[in-house]
Protein backbone atom coordinates (compact mmCIF):
# COMPACT_ATOMS: atom_id res chain seq x y z
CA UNK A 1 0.00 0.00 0.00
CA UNK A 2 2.86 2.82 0.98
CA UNK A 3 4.30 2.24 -2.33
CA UNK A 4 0.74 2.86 -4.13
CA UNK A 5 0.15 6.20 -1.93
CA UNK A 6 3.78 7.16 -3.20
CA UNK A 7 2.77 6.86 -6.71
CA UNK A 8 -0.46 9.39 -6.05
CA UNK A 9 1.96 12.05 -4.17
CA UNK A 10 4.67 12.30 -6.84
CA UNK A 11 4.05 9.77 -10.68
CA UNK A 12 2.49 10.18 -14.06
CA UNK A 13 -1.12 11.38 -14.36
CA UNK A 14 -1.42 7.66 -15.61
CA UNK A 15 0.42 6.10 -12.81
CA UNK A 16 -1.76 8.36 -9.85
CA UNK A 17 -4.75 7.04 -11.57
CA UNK A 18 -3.81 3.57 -11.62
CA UNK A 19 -3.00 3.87 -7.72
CA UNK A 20 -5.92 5.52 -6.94
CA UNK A 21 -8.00 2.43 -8.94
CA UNK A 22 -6.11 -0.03 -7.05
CA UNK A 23 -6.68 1.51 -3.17
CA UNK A 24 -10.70 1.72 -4.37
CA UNK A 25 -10.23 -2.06 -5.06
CA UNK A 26 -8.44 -2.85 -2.07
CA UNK A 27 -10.57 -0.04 0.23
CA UNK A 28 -13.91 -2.68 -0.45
CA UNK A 29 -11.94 -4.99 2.93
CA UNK A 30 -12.85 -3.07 6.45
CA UNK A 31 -8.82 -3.72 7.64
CA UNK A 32 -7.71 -2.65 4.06
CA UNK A 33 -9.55 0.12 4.97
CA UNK A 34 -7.24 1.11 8.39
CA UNK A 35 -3.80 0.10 6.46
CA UNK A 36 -4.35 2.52 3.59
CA UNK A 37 -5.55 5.77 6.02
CA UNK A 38 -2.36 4.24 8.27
CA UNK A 39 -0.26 4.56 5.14
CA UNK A 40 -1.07 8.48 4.49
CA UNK A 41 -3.18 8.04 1.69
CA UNK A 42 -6.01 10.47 2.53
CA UNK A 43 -4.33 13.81 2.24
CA UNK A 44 -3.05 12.44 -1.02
CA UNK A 45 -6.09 11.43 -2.32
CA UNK A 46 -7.72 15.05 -1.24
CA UNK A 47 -5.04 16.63 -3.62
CA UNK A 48 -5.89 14.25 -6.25
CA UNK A 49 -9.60 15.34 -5.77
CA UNK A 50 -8.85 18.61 -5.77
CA UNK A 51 -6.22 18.86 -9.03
CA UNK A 52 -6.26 15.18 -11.14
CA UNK A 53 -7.05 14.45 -14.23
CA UNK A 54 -11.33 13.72 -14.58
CA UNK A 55 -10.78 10.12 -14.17
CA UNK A 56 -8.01 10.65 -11.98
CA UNK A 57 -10.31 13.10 -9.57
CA UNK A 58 -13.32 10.09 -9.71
CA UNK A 59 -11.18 7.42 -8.71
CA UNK A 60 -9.74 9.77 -5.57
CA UNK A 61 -13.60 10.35 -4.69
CA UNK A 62 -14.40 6.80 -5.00
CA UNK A 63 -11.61 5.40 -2.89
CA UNK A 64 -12.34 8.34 -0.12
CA UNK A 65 -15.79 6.80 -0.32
CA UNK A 66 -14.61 3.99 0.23
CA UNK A 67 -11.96 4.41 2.92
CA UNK A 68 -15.61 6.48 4.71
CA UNK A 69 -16.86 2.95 5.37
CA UNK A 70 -14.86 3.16 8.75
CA UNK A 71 -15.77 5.49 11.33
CA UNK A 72 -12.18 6.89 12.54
CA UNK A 73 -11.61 7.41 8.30
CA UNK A 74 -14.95 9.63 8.31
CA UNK A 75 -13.51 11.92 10.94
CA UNK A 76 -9.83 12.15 9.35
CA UNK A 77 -11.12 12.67 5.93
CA UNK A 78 -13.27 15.23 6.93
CA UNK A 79 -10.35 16.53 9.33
CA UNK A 80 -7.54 16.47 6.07
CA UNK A 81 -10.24 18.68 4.44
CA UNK A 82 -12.19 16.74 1.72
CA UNK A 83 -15.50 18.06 2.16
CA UNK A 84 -14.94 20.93 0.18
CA UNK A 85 -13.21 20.04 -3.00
CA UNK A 86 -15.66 16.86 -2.62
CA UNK A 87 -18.50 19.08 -3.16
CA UNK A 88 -16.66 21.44 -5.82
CA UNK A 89 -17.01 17.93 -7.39
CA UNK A 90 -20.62 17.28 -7.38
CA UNK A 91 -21.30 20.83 -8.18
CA UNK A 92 -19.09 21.20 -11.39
CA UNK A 93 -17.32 17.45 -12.22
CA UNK A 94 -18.25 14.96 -14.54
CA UNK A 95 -21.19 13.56 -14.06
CA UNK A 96 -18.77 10.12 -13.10
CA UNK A 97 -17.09 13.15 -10.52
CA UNK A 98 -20.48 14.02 -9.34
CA UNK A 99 -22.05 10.82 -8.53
CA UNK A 100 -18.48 9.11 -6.48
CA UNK A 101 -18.28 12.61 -4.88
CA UNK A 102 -22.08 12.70 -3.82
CA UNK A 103 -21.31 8.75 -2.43
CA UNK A 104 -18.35 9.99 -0.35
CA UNK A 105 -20.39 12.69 0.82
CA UNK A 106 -23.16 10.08 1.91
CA UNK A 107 -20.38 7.89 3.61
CA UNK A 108 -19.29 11.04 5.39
CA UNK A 109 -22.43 12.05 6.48
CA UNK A 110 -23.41 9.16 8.47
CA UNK A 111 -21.03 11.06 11.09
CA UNK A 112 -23.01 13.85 12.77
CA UNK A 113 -20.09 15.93 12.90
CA UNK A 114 -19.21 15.65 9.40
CA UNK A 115 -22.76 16.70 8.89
CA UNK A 116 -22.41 20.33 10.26
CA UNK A 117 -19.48 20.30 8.05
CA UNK A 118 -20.94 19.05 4.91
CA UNK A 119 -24.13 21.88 4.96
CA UNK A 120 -21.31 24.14 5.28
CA UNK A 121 -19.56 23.50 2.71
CA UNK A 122 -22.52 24.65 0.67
CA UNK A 123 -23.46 20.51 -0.84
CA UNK A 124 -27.40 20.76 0.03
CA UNK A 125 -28.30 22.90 -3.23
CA UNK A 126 -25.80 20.82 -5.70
CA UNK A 127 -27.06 17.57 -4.42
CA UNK A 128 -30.68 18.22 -4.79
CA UNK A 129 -29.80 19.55 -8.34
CA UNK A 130 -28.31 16.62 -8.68
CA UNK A 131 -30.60 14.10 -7.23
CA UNK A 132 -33.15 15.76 -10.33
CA UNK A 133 -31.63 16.37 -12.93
CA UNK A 134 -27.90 13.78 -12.98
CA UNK A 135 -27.69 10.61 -14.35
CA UNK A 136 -30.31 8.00 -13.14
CA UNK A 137 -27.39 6.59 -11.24
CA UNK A 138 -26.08 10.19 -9.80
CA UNK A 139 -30.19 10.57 -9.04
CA UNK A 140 -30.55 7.65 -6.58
CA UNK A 141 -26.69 8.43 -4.63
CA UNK A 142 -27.84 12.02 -4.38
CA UNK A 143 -31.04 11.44 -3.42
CA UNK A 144 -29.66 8.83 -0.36
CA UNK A 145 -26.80 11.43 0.33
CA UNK A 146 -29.56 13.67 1.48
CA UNK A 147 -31.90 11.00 3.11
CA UNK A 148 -28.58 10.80 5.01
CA UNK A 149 -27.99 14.24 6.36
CA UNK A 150 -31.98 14.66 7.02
CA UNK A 151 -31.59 11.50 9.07
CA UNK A 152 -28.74 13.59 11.17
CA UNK A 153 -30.69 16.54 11.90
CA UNK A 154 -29.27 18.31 9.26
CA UNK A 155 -32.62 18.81 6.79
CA UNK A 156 -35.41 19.51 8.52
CA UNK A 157 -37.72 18.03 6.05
CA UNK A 158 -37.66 15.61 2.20
């Protein structure tokens, strides 16, 4: 894994994507899950997010989404800073960007903390736009993304 989170600090476009592709594979196993946030590979991916190539930024927001599936990686994610440039994402990415991004933002949110920061960040507006008018795929994680924070206390109402 270290030699994977190298490759997104400092290779090729090609290379960052490829390593990003390989920590969402291995991000799917709950211990994977602590050895890849162990290995430094959220602030990383939150640059990757923030300045990758398109397929380089939805793999980064799909294997934060996926390293959110464990509750002390929802609080350092959040913590690094990836609620932002996560919802940059589902307000101006590809639609690929937006749906991963609105999924990371779902993972996130099931931490009531993260939800304070998520409204703040300004994601309510571009996921409902999204949850009506993205892809039929984009729809369904936008629409759960908000189920989620209304669920927290966060909505008052859907």
């Amino acid at each position: 894994i270290p030699p994977l989170v190298d490759l997104i600090r400092s290779g090729t476009d090609g290379a960052k994507a490829k390593a990003a592709m390989a920590l969402v594979n291995l991000a799917f196993d709950k211990d994977n899950r602590v050895t890849i946030a162990a290995a430094g590979a959220i602030p990383p991916l939150i640059d990757l997010v923030k300045s990758g190539t398109d397929g380089a930024k939805e793999l980064a927001a799909t294997a934060l989404g996926n390293l959110a599936n464990n509750n002390d990686n929802k609080v350092s994610i959040a913590k690094f800073g990836a609620i932002p440039p996560l919802v940059d994402l589902v307000k101006s990415g590809t639609d690929g960007e937006k749906a991963w991004a609105a999924a990371a933002l779902q993972n996130l949110a099931l931490n009531k903390d993260n939800n304070v920061a998520i409204a703040k960040a300004g994601a309510i507006p571009p996921l409902v736009k999204l949850s009506k008018s993205g892809s039929e795929g984009a729809k369904k994680i936008a629409t759960r993304a908000l189920k989620v924070l209304q669920r927290n206390w966060i909505l008052p109402f859907m």
